[in-house]
mmCIF file of C-alpha atoms and ligand atoms in Angstrom:
data_model
loop_
_atom_site.group_PDB
_atom_site.id
_atom_site.type_symbol
_atom_site.label_atom_id
_atom_site.label_comp_id
_atom_site.label_asym_id
_atom_site.label_seq_id
_atom_site.Cartn_x
_atom_site.Cartn_y
_atom_site.Cartn_z
ATOM 1 C CA MET M 1 21.736 -43.568 16.948
ATOM 2 C CA ASN M 2 24.544 -43.354 19.463
ATOM 3 C CA ARG M 3 26.009 -40.109 20.721
ATOM 4 C CA GLU M 4 28.721 -39.867 18.083
ATOM 5 C CA GLU M 5 26.203 -40.465 15.307
ATOM 6 C CA TYR M 6 23.917 -37.775 16.687
ATOM 7 C CA ILE M 7 26.782 -35.310 16.792
ATOM 8 C CA LYS M 8 27.763 -36.179 13.232
ATOM 9 C CA ALA M 9 24.196 -35.789 11.952
ATOM 10 C CA SER M 10 23.834 -32.467 13.764
ATOM 11 C CA VAL M 11 27.100 -31.128 12.390
ATOM 12 C CA GLU M 12 26.022 -32.091 8.878
ATOM 13 C CA SER M 13 22.705 -30.363 9.239
ATOM 14 C CA PHE M 14 24.462 -27.316 10.708
ATOM 15 C CA GLU M 15 26.842 -27.191 7.780
ATOM 16 C CA ALA M 16 23.925 -27.194 5.321
ATOM 17 C CA ILE M 17 22.273 -24.411 7.300
ATOM 18 C CA LEU M 18 25.406 -22.276 7.279
ATOM 19 C CA ARG M 19 25.806 -22.596 3.505
ATOM 20 C CA GLU M 20 22.174 -21.759 2.897
ATOM 21 C CA GLN M 21 22.237 -18.747 5.223
ATOM 22 C CA LEU M 22 25.421 -17.409 3.629
ATOM 23 C CA SER M 23 23.749 -17.633 0.190
ATOM 24 C CA ARG M 24 20.759 -15.776 1.587
ATOM 25 C CA THR M 25 23.144 -13.103 2.876
ATOM 26 C CA ASP M 26 24.735 -12.809 -0.582
ATOM 27 C CA ARG M 27 21.319 -12.444 -2.205
ATOM 28 C CA MET M 28 20.412 -9.663 0.214
ATOM 29 C CA LYS M 29 23.615 -7.821 -0.626
ATOM 30 C CA GLU M 30 22.665 -7.889 -4.315
ATOM 31 C CA GLY M 31 19.109 -6.894 -3.263
ATOM 32 C CA ALA M 32 16.546 -5.243 -5.551
ATOM 33 C CA LYS M 33 15.749 -1.571 -5.076
ATOM 34 C CA PRO M 34 12.278 -0.641 -3.840
ATOM 35 C CA GLU M 35 9.554 0.037 -6.407
ATOM 36 C CA SER M 36 7.055 2.759 -5.716
ATOM 37 C CA LEU M 37 3.515 1.462 -5.930
ATOM 38 C CA ALA M 38 2.060 4.961 -5.996
ATOM 39 C CA ASP M 39 3.020 5.330 -9.685
ATOM 40 C CA LYS M 40 1.873 1.882 -10.798
ATOM 41 C CA GLU M 41 -0.968 1.835 -13.346
ATOM 42 C CA VAL M 42 -2.858 -1.048 -11.766
ATOM 43 C CA ILE M 43 -2.422 -2.283 -8.214
ATOM 44 C CA THR M 44 -3.611 -5.750 -7.261
ATOM 45 C CA VAL M 45 -4.704 -6.165 -3.657
ATOM 46 C CA GLY M 46 -4.938 -9.781 -2.472
ATOM 47 C CA LEU M 47 -7.283 -10.657 0.387
ATOM 48 C CA ILE M 48 -6.554 -13.730 2.492
ATOM 49 C CA ASP M 49 -9.153 -14.825 5.064
ATOM 50 C CA GLY M 50 -7.011 -16.940 7.385
ATOM 51 C CA ASP M 51 -8.343 -19.184 10.159
ATOM 52 C CA GLY M 52 -10.495 -18.854 13.282
ATOM 53 C CA ILE M 53 -11.845 -15.311 13.537
ATOM 54 C CA GLY M 54 -9.948 -14.407 10.328
ATOM 55 C CA PRO M 55 -12.869 -14.780 7.881
ATOM 56 C CA ILE M 56 -15.115 -12.755 10.229
ATOM 57 C CA ILE M 57 -12.864 -9.703 10.393
ATOM 58 C CA MET M 58 -11.768 -10.014 6.749
ATOM 59 C CA LYS M 59 -15.345 -9.895 5.521
ATOM 60 C CA GLU M 60 -15.767 -6.502 7.238
ATOM 61 C CA ALA M 61 -12.385 -5.249 6.034
ATOM 62 C CA GLU M 62 -13.323 -6.171 2.466
ATOM 63 C CA GLY M 63 -16.598 -4.259 2.759
ATOM 64 C CA LEU M 64 -14.771 -1.217 4.082
ATOM 65 C CA LEU M 65 -12.110 -1.303 1.359
ATOM 66 C CA LYS M 66 -14.718 -1.693 -1.373
ATOM 67 C CA LYS M 67 -16.477 1.383 -0.070
ATOM 68 C CA LEU M 68 -13.320 3.478 0.308
ATOM 69 C CA LEU M 69 -11.841 2.428 -3.029
ATOM 70 C CA GLU M 70 -15.117 2.576 -4.976
ATOM 71 C CA LYS M 71 -13.731 4.839 -7.720
ATOM 72 C CA ASP M 72 -10.420 3.032 -8.171
ATOM 73 C CA LEU M 73 -12.214 -0.303 -8.359
ATOM 74 C CA ALA M 74 -14.662 1.007 -10.929
ATOM 75 C CA SER M 75 -11.896 2.456 -13.111
ATOM 76 C CA GLY M 76 -9.795 -0.709 -12.779
ATOM 77 C CA ARG M 77 -6.828 1.135 -11.204
ATOM 78 C CA ILE M 78 -7.153 -1.218 -8.260
ATOM 79 C CA ILE M 79 -8.096 -4.864 -8.475
ATOM 80 C CA ILE M 80 -9.198 -6.891 -5.478
ATOM 81 C CA LYS M 81 -8.337 -10.551 -5.684
ATOM 82 C CA LYS M 82 -9.597 -13.117 -3.170
ATOM 83 C CA ILE M 83 -6.981 -15.733 -2.357
ATOM 84 C CA GLU M 84 -8.416 -19.075 -1.293
ATOM 85 C CA GLY M 85 -6.713 -22.080 0.213
ATOM 86 C CA LEU M 86 -4.556 -20.643 2.980
ATOM 87 C CA THR M 87 -6.560 -22.529 5.586
ATOM 88 C CA LEU M 88 -5.146 -24.785 8.273
ATOM 89 C CA GLU M 89 -7.115 -27.796 6.901
ATOM 90 C CA ASN M 90 -5.724 -27.336 3.403
ATOM 91 C CA ARG M 91 -2.201 -26.695 4.630
ATOM 92 C CA LEU M 92 -2.274 -29.797 6.845
ATOM 93 C CA ALA M 93 -3.754 -31.944 4.069
ATOM 94 C CA LEU M 94 -0.982 -30.870 1.680
ATOM 95 C CA GLY M 95 1.748 -30.802 4.321
ATOM 96 C CA ARG M 96 2.793 -27.304 3.197
ATOM 97 C CA SER M 97 2.789 -24.160 5.315
ATOM 98 C CA VAL M 98 1.854 -22.229 2.159
ATOM 99 C CA PRO M 99 0.732 -24.522 -0.727
ATOM 100 C CA SER M 100 2.601 -23.674 -3.935
ATOM 101 C CA ASP M 101 -0.467 -22.706 -5.995
ATOM 102 C CA VAL M 102 -1.554 -20.371 -3.192
ATOM 103 C CA LEU M 103 1.931 -18.840 -3.123
ATOM 104 C CA GLU M 104 1.761 -18.261 -6.894
ATOM 105 C CA GLU M 105 -1.574 -16.468 -6.502
ATOM 106 C CA ILE M 106 -0.121 -14.387 -3.704
ATOM 107 C CA LYS M 107 2.893 -13.438 -5.796
ATOM 108 C CA SER M 108 0.607 -12.192 -8.565
ATOM 109 C CA CYS M 109 -0.572 -9.432 -6.197
ATOM 110 C CA ASP M 110 1.258 -6.270 -5.170
ATOM 111 C CA VAL M 111 -0.057 -5.992 -1.648
ATOM 112 C CA LEU M 112 -1.975 -8.297 0.647
ATOM 113 C CA LEU M 113 -4.395 -7.908 3.483
ATOM 114 C CA LYS M 114 -4.386 -11.050 5.558
ATOM 115 C CA GLY M 115 -6.419 -12.438 8.436
ATOM 116 C CA PRO M 116 -4.567 -14.430 11.120
ATOM 117 C CA THR M 117 -3.493 -17.975 10.224
ATOM 118 C CA ALA M 118 -3.175 -20.827 12.717
ATOM 119 C CA THR M 119 0.142 -22.572 13.324
ATOM 120 C CA PRO M 120 0.206 -26.141 14.651
ATOM 121 C CA LYS M 121 2.335 -26.324 17.851
ATOM 122 C CA GLY M 122 5.407 -28.563 17.682
ATOM 123 C CA GLY M 123 5.978 -30.755 14.641
ATOM 124 C CA THR M 124 7.877 -29.233 11.731
ATOM 125 C CA MET M 125 5.185 -27.277 9.892
ATOM 126 C CA GLU M 126 6.323 -23.688 9.736
ATOM 127 C CA SER M 127 3.966 -20.832 10.507
ATOM 128 C CA ALA M 128 2.367 -19.491 7.283
ATOM 129 C CA ASN M 129 3.334 -15.991 8.432
ATOM 130 C CA VAL M 130 6.969 -16.918 8.701
ATOM 131 C CA THR M 131 6.899 -18.639 5.284
ATOM 132 C CA LEU M 132 5.228 -15.654 3.627
ATOM 133 C CA ARG M 133 7.564 -13.160 5.259
ATOM 134 C CA ARG M 134 10.490 -15.159 3.936
ATOM 135 C CA GLU M 135 9.102 -15.985 0.457
ATOM 136 C CA LEU M 136 8.050 -12.384 -0.180
ATOM 137 C CA ASP M 137 11.112 -11.036 1.650
ATOM 138 C CA LEU M 138 9.001 -8.829 3.909
ATOM 139 C CA TYR M 139 11.846 -7.729 6.135
ATOM 140 C CA ALA M 140 10.259 -4.799 7.949
ATOM 141 C CA ASN M 141 7.456 -5.447 10.380
ATOM 142 C CA VAL M 142 6.128 -2.001 11.217
ATOM 143 C CA ARG M 143 3.767 -1.698 14.169
ATOM 144 C CA PRO M 144 2.532 1.707 15.323
ATOM 145 C CA VAL M 145 1.077 2.177 18.801
ATOM 146 C CA TYR M 146 -0.631 5.484 19.425
ATOM 147 C CA VAL M 147 -2.335 6.550 22.655
ATOM 148 C CA PRO M 148 -2.581 10.351 22.578
ATOM 149 C CA GLU M 149 -4.138 10.682 26.040
ATOM 150 C CA LYS M 150 -1.086 8.937 27.517
ATOM 151 C CA ASP M 151 1.302 10.872 25.288
ATOM 152 C CA ILE M 152 2.373 7.643 23.566
ATOM 153 C CA ASP M 153 3.349 7.675 19.899
ATOM 154 C CA TRP M 154 5.565 4.692 19.202
ATOM 155 C CA THR M 155 6.549 3.025 15.939
ATOM 156 C CA PHE M 156 8.233 -0.358 16.111
ATOM 157 C CA PHE M 157 10.477 -1.664 13.340
ATOM 158 C CA ARG M 158 10.777 -5.365 13.986
ATOM 159 C CA GLU M 159 13.226 -7.305 11.806
ATOM 160 C CA ASN M 160 10.990 -9.869 10.183
ATOM 161 C CA THR M 161 13.048 -12.385 8.227
ATOM 162 C CA GLU M 162 15.907 -13.568 10.399
ATOM 163 C CA GLY M 163 16.872 -13.721 14.087
ATOM 164 C CA GLU M 164 15.243 -16.541 16.029
ATOM 165 C CA TYR M 165 12.607 -17.146 13.349
ATOM 166 C CA VAL M 166 14.552 -17.956 10.209
ATOM 167 C CA LEU M 167 15.575 -21.399 11.463
ATOM 168 C CA GLY M 168 12.868 -21.753 14.070
ATOM 169 C CA SER M 169 11.585 -24.998 12.529
ATOM 170 C CA ARG M 170 15.081 -26.279 11.732
ATOM 171 C CA GLY M 171 16.681 -26.785 15.143
ATOM 172 C CA VAL M 172 18.303 -30.117 15.975
ATOM 173 C CA GLU M 173 17.672 -32.741 18.605
ATOM 174 C CA VAL M 174 21.066 -34.016 19.653
ATOM 175 C CA GLY M 175 20.132 -37.303 21.275
ATOM 176 C CA GLU M 176 17.172 -37.576 23.576
ATOM 177 C CA ASP M 177 18.268 -35.126 26.226
ATOM 178 C CA MET M 178 19.242 -32.042 24.309
ATOM 179 C CA ALA M 179 17.866 -29.713 21.654
ATOM 180 C CA VAL M 180 19.545 -26.755 19.961
ATOM 181 C CA ASP M 181 17.941 -23.931 17.988
ATOM 182 C CA PHE M 182 19.756 -21.330 15.922
ATOM 183 C CA LYS M 183 19.575 -17.555 15.791
ATOM 184 C CA VAL M 184 20.962 -15.794 12.739
ATOM 185 C CA ILE M 185 21.756 -12.089 12.410
ATOM 186 C CA THR M 186 23.396 -10.747 9.256
ATOM 187 C CA ASP M 187 24.893 -7.420 8.287
ATOM 188 C CA PRO M 188 22.665 -6.763 5.247
ATOM 189 C CA GLY M 189 19.585 -8.089 7.073
ATOM 190 C CA THR M 190 20.159 -5.656 9.941
ATOM 191 C CA GLU M 191 21.230 -2.782 7.738
ATOM 192 C CA ARG M 192 17.954 -2.774 5.784
ATOM 193 C CA ILE M 193 15.696 -2.802 8.851
ATOM 194 C CA ALA M 194 17.840 -0.154 10.555
ATOM 195 C CA ARG M 195 17.650 2.019 7.446
ATOM 196 C CA ALA M 196 13.871 1.604 7.329
ATOM 197 C CA ALA M 197 13.659 2.767 10.963
ATOM 198 C CA PHE M 198 15.963 5.757 10.539
ATOM 199 C CA GLU M 199 14.346 6.812 7.261
ATOM 200 C CA PHE M 200 10.969 6.712 8.950
ATOM 201 C CA ALA M 201 12.353 8.782 11.844
ATOM 202 C CA LYS M 202 13.820 11.336 9.440
ATOM 203 C CA ASN M 203 10.665 11.624 7.323
ATOM 204 C CA ASN M 204 8.390 11.950 10.319
ATOM 205 C CA GLY M 205 10.274 14.483 12.394
ATOM 206 C CA LYS M 206 11.387 11.990 15.045
ATOM 207 C CA THR M 207 14.559 12.644 16.991
ATOM 208 C CA SER M 208 15.411 9.292 18.510
ATOM 209 C CA VAL M 209 15.612 5.618 17.638
ATOM 210 C CA SER M 210 15.904 3.012 20.405
ATOM 211 C CA ILE M 211 17.892 -0.088 19.507
ATOM 212 C CA VAL M 212 16.534 -2.952 21.603
ATOM 213 C CA THR M 213 18.660 -6.076 22.093
ATOM 214 C CA LYS M 214 20.108 -8.327 24.762
ATOM 215 C CA ALA M 215 23.655 -7.789 23.547
ATOM 216 C CA ASN M 216 25.091 -8.342 27.023
ATOM 217 C CA ILE M 217 24.049 -12.000 26.735
ATOM 218 C CA MET M 218 23.574 -12.743 23.015
ATOM 219 C CA LYS M 219 26.929 -11.212 22.333
ATOM 220 C CA LYS M 220 27.542 -12.220 18.745
ATOM 221 C CA THR M 221 24.110 -11.875 17.165
ATOM 222 C CA ASP M 222 22.641 -9.004 19.162
ATOM 223 C CA GLY M 223 26.089 -7.444 19.310
ATOM 224 C CA LYS M 224 26.114 -7.353 15.508
ATOM 225 C CA PHE M 225 22.564 -6.023 15.388
ATOM 226 C CA SER M 226 23.438 -3.083 17.626
ATOM 227 C CA GLU M 227 26.726 -2.393 15.853
ATOM 228 C CA VAL M 228 25.096 -2.302 12.397
ATOM 229 C CA CYS M 229 22.288 -0.058 13.686
ATOM 230 C CA HIS M 230 24.883 2.418 14.968
ATOM 231 C CA ARG M 231 26.694 2.309 11.632
ATOM 232 C CA VAL M 232 23.440 3.239 9.886
ATOM 233 C CA ALA M 233 22.711 5.884 12.550
ATOM 234 C CA ALA M 234 25.883 7.706 11.529
ATOM 235 C CA ASP M 235 24.080 8.681 8.292
ATOM 236 C CA TYR M 236 21.351 10.429 10.320
ATOM 237 C CA PRO M 237 23.107 13.086 12.394
ATOM 238 C CA GLY M 238 19.941 14.723 13.781
ATOM 239 C CA ILE M 239 18.651 11.464 15.242
ATOM 240 C CA LYS M 240 19.857 10.048 18.541
ATOM 241 C CA ALA M 241 20.506 6.278 18.526
ATOM 242 C CA GLU M 242 20.240 4.684 21.955
ATOM 243 C CA ASP M 243 20.868 1.105 23.076
ATOM 244 C CA TRP M 244 18.432 -0.533 25.447
ATOM 245 C CA TYR M 245 18.224 -4.096 26.705
ATOM 246 C CA VAL M 246 14.932 -5.784 26.000
ATOM 247 C CA ASP M 247 14.156 -6.632 29.640
ATOM 248 C CA ILE M 248 14.382 -3.071 30.897
ATOM 249 C CA MET M 249 12.566 -1.849 27.773
ATOM 250 C CA ALA M 250 9.691 -4.190 28.672
ATOM 251 C CA ALA M 251 9.610 -2.450 32.054
ATOM 252 C CA ASN M 252 9.981 1.062 30.574
ATOM 253 C CA LEU M 253 6.912 0.670 28.399
ATOM 254 C CA VAL M 254 4.722 0.316 31.480
ATOM 255 C CA ASN M 255 6.470 3.146 33.328
ATOM 256 C CA PRO M 256 4.385 6.310 32.765
ATOM 257 C CA LEU M 257 7.270 8.486 33.941
ATOM 258 C CA ILE M 258 9.565 7.653 31.068
ATOM 259 C CA ARG M 259 7.671 5.874 28.303
ATOM 260 C CA SER M 260 6.593 9.037 26.487
ATOM 261 C CA GLN M 261 10.205 9.792 25.554
ATOM 262 C CA PHE M 262 10.387 6.789 23.194
ATOM 263 C CA GLN M 263 9.560 7.333 19.528
ATOM 264 C CA VAL M 264 10.965 4.767 17.115
ATOM 265 C CA PHE M 265 12.258 1.311 18.000
ATOM 266 C CA VAL M 266 14.322 -1.147 16.011
ATOM 267 C CA LEU M 267 14.477 -4.742 17.264
ATOM 268 C CA PRO M 268 15.479 -8.250 16.216
ATOM 269 C CA ASN M 269 12.611 -10.557 15.348
ATOM 270 C CA LEU M 270 11.656 -12.306 18.600
ATOM 271 C CA TYR M 271 12.075 -9.285 20.867
ATOM 272 C CA GLY M 272 9.995 -7.333 18.368
ATOM 273 C CA ASP M 273 7.305 -9.989 18.505
ATOM 274 C CA ILE M 274 7.079 -9.841 22.291
ATOM 275 C CA ILE M 275 7.499 -6.103 22.843
ATOM 276 C CA THR M 276 4.885 -5.190 20.216
ATOM 277 C CA ASP M 277 2.258 -7.359 21.920
ATOM 278 C CA GLU M 278 3.060 -5.577 25.168
ATOM 279 C CA ALA M 279 2.811 -2.187 23.462
ATOM 280 C CA ALA M 280 -0.480 -3.102 21.770
ATOM 281 C CA GLU M 281 -1.896 -4.081 25.153
ATOM 282 C CA ILE M 282 -1.100 -0.593 26.448
ATOM 283 C CA GLN M 283 -3.074 0.799 23.507
ATOM 284 C CA GLY M 284 -6.135 -1.248 24.459
ATOM 285 C CA GLY M 285 -5.322 -4.836 23.525
ATOM 286 C CA VAL M 286 -3.768 -6.812 20.694
ATOM 287 C CA GLY M 287 -7.152 -6.509 18.962
ATOM 288 C CA THR M 288 -6.444 -2.832 18.395
ATOM 289 C CA ALA M 289 -3.079 -2.742 16.628
ATOM 290 C CA GLY M 290 -2.320 -3.043 12.932
ATOM 291 C CA SER M 291 0.823 -4.504 11.454
ATOM 292 C CA ALA M 292 2.629 -3.960 8.145
ATOM 293 C CA ASN M 293 5.117 -6.429 6.705
ATOM 294 C CA THR M 294 6.990 -4.657 3.964
ATOM 295 C CA GLY M 295 9.799 -5.535 1.621
ATOM 296 C CA ASP M 296 11.217 -4.043 -1.557
ATOM 297 C CA ARG M 297 8.688 -5.754 -3.845
ATOM 298 C CA TYR M 298 5.685 -6.889 -1.790
ATOM 299 C CA ALA M 299 3.859 -5.783 1.318
ATOM 300 C CA MET M 300 1.444 -7.664 3.528
ATOM 301 C CA PHE M 301 -0.825 -6.041 6.101
ATOM 302 C CA GLU M 302 -2.372 -7.957 8.935
ATOM 303 C CA ALA M 303 -3.930 -7.874 12.364
ATOM 304 C CA ILE M 304 -1.366 -8.166 15.159
ATOM 305 C CA HIS M 305 -3.461 -10.799 16.975
ATOM 306 C CA GLY M 306 -3.906 -14.520 16.354
ATOM 307 C CA THR M 307 -6.889 -16.632 15.256
ATOM 308 C CA ALA M 308 -8.588 -16.605 18.706
ATOM 309 C CA PRO M 309 -9.851 -20.216 18.513
ATOM 310 C CA ARG M 310 -11.395 -19.872 21.977
ATOM 311 C CA MET M 311 -13.751 -17.156 20.780
ATOM 312 C CA ILE M 312 -15.047 -19.552 18.113
ATOM 313 C CA GLU M 313 -15.346 -22.451 20.603
ATOM 314 C CA ASP M 314 -17.238 -20.237 23.044
ATOM 315 C CA GLY M 315 -19.608 -19.011 20.334
ATOM 316 C CA LEU M 316 -18.366 -15.425 20.578
ATOM 317 C CA GLN M 317 -18.202 -14.872 16.781
ATOM 318 C CA ASP M 318 -20.423 -11.792 17.001
ATOM 319 C CA TYR M 319 -18.159 -10.115 19.565
ATOM 320 C CA VAL M 320 -14.891 -10.234 17.639
ATOM 321 C CA ASN M 321 -12.984 -6.930 17.425
ATOM 322 C CA PRO M 322 -12.125 -5.964 13.820
ATOM 323 C CA MET M 323 -10.127 -2.861 14.827
ATOM 324 C CA SER M 324 -6.709 -4.407 14.263
ATOM 325 C CA ILE M 325 -7.444 -5.439 10.671
ATOM 326 C CA PHE M 326 -9.034 -2.018 10.029
ATOM 327 C CA LYS M 327 -5.836 -0.323 11.240
ATOM 328 C CA ALA M 328 -3.889 -2.665 8.977
ATOM 329 C CA SER M 329 -6.184 -1.615 6.115
ATOM 330 C CA GLU M 330 -5.359 2.016 6.831
ATOM 331 C CA MET M 331 -1.636 1.219 6.661
ATOM 332 C CA MET M 332 -2.219 -0.590 3.370
ATOM 333 C CA LEU M 333 -4.037 2.387 1.852
ATOM 334 C CA ARG M 334 -1.096 4.638 2.732
ATOM 335 C CA HIS M 335 1.326 2.139 1.266
ATOM 336 C CA ILE M 336 -0.459 2.106 -2.091
ATOM 337 C CA GLY M 337 -0.511 5.895 -2.209
ATOM 338 C CA ARG M 338 -4.173 6.358 -1.303
ATOM 339 C CA GLN M 339 -3.526 8.983 1.398
ATOM 340 C CA ALA M 340 -6.959 10.620 1.197
ATOM 341 C CA GLU M 341 -8.756 7.287 1.664
ATOM 342 C CA ALA M 342 -6.386 6.392 4.512
ATOM 343 C CA GLU M 343 -7.124 9.713 6.236
ATOM 344 C CA ARG M 344 -10.845 9.142 5.817
ATOM 345 C CA LEU M 345 -10.504 5.731 7.420
ATOM 346 C CA LYS M 346 -8.238 7.028 10.174
ATOM 347 C CA ALA M 347 -10.727 9.751 11.090
ATOM 348 C CA VAL M 348 -13.565 7.262 11.468
ATOM 349 C CA LEU M 349 -11.416 4.740 13.360
ATOM 350 C CA ASP M 350 -10.331 7.454 15.814
ATOM 351 C CA LYS M 351 -13.972 8.341 16.278
ATOM 352 C CA ALA M 352 -14.883 4.675 16.735
ATOM 353 C CA GLN M 353 -12.513 4.556 19.705
ATOM 354 C CA GLY M 354 -14.232 7.488 21.370
ATOM 355 C CA ASP M 355 -16.774 7.344 24.192
ATOM 356 C CA ASP M 356 -19.872 7.576 21.983
ATOM 357 C CA ALA M 357 -18.972 4.596 19.814
ATOM 358 C CA PRO M 358 -20.021 0.981 20.505
ATOM 359 C CA LYS M 359 -17.315 -0.718 22.596
ATOM 360 C CA VAL M 360 -16.355 -4.183 21.364
ATOM 361 C CA THR M 361 -14.674 -6.022 24.258
ATOM 362 C CA GLY M 362 -14.574 -9.576 22.969
ATOM 363 C CA PHE M 363 -17.215 -10.536 25.560
ATOM 364 C CA ARG M 364 -21.002 -10.745 25.451
ATOM 365 C CA GLU M 365 -21.248 -7.632 27.662
ATOM 366 C CA GLY M 366 -19.624 -5.575 24.939
ATOM 367 C CA ALA M 367 -20.925 -4.386 21.567
ATOM 368 C CA THR M 368 -21.097 -6.722 18.580
ATOM 369 C CA ILE M 369 -18.867 -6.440 15.539
ATOM 370 C CA GLY M 370 -22.025 -5.596 13.553
ATOM 371 C CA GLU M 371 -22.767 -2.615 15.810
ATOM 372 C CA LEU M 372 -19.242 -1.271 15.497
ATOM 373 C CA VAL M 373 -19.126 -1.734 11.721
ATOM 374 C CA GLY M 374 -22.545 -0.078 11.420
ATOM 375 C CA TYR M 375 -21.224 2.914 13.376
ATOM 376 C CA ILE M 376 -18.141 3.093 11.176
ATOM 377 C CA PHE M 377 -20.167 3.087 7.948
ATOM 378 C CA GLU M 378 -22.529 5.750 9.315
ATOM 379 C CA ASN M 379 -19.613 8.022 10.121
ATOM 380 C CA LEU M 380 -17.473 7.358 7.065
HETATM 381 C C1 IPM U 1 2.985 -11.917 14.997
HETATM 382 C C2 IPM U 1 2.566 -13.298 15.359
HETATM 383 C C3 IPM U 1 3.383 -14.283 14.541
HETATM 384 C C4 IPM U 1 4.816 -14.117 14.948
HETATM 385 C C5 IPM U 1 2.946 -15.749 14.656
HETATM 386 C C6 IPM U 1 1.514 -15.926 14.258
HETATM 387 C C7 IPM U 1 3.853 -16.644 13.857
HETATM 388 O O1 IPM U 1 2.711 -13.514 16.718
HETATM 389 O O2 IPM U 1 2.821 -11.533 13.835
HETATM 390 O O3 IPM U 1 3.497 -11.219 15.867
HETATM 391 O O4 IPM U 1 5.286 -14.720 15.918
HETATM 392 O O5 IPM U 1 5.505 -13.367 14.276
HETATM 393 MG MG1 MG U 2 3.312 -11.800 17.817
#
């Protein structure tokens, strides 16, 4: 193709993208109202192993859930369904980030607990996470980071369905020397994540929400994000809404003099991705933080970390840290209205982070996953 042809092809693909994104915006405006799972007769929990260390941590999470939910499982109020086929091999063989039969199975559940899934670098195959977040419309990625001894109690509300991710696999190469990606921010997409953040703040006695953008540079998209957040904030008079740029926020989180003042954060997708890894590291590593992806119909709970292929290559299977998926399990229990079970799990997980518990470090010097899980069961 010559330059003019490249431009023409790019403009055509951009036009298609704009139409599709405007329809998505319309659908969000018509959006369904949330259902409460707590009152549902039967709740189906789907378990997805994932890749790499996924099956290792999911096996332990399943054991823990079966123990905690013993009564509900026996009475049939909760059903556990194992979802097979969301493996990298299967996805590559079928050329689908989430094969359609697997997606159907997933949609027959109410909530999901998922191990990490691998994403091939480059190419056009979308990350399974991104596909699932979109297909199930899981717009709120909620990531708590809690370090009482450092006076840190943060809850991040990362927008999970748009921003830099929604068209992340749909950018265009305009000739050989240039590539363009797209970032999309919409009013209804921002409004719903902002509302989730402010509602959480209100219901949990928080007094401030930090809006994290780079609106001085990404003027249109981040500008809209901040503006919509402030519009929502007007409905919550007791809660202070403060703008912060993402670069200085990255610095603030490692500044012990000011970081304790932050409570709730609301961020566009990519900044949320990056900042929550940083925050998890402050808590003790990405292996320690749980993550909830919630929408109005479905919710998916997962570990914040990836598949750790190097641990498998180095034969470190026995030293994998299951804490992140356990925290995600706790969030799931709360979401399905099993507060007592969640509290029971929380108590033992807090204890398992204390000095007397086996310390899993991810290295041979540390404790094994078996030792930690044994300790957890003993103290449950
Ligand atoms: C996360 C992960 C994912 C993301 C990857 C696996 C696509 O890093 O959940 O934060 O970038 O959102
Ligand atoms: Mg991430």
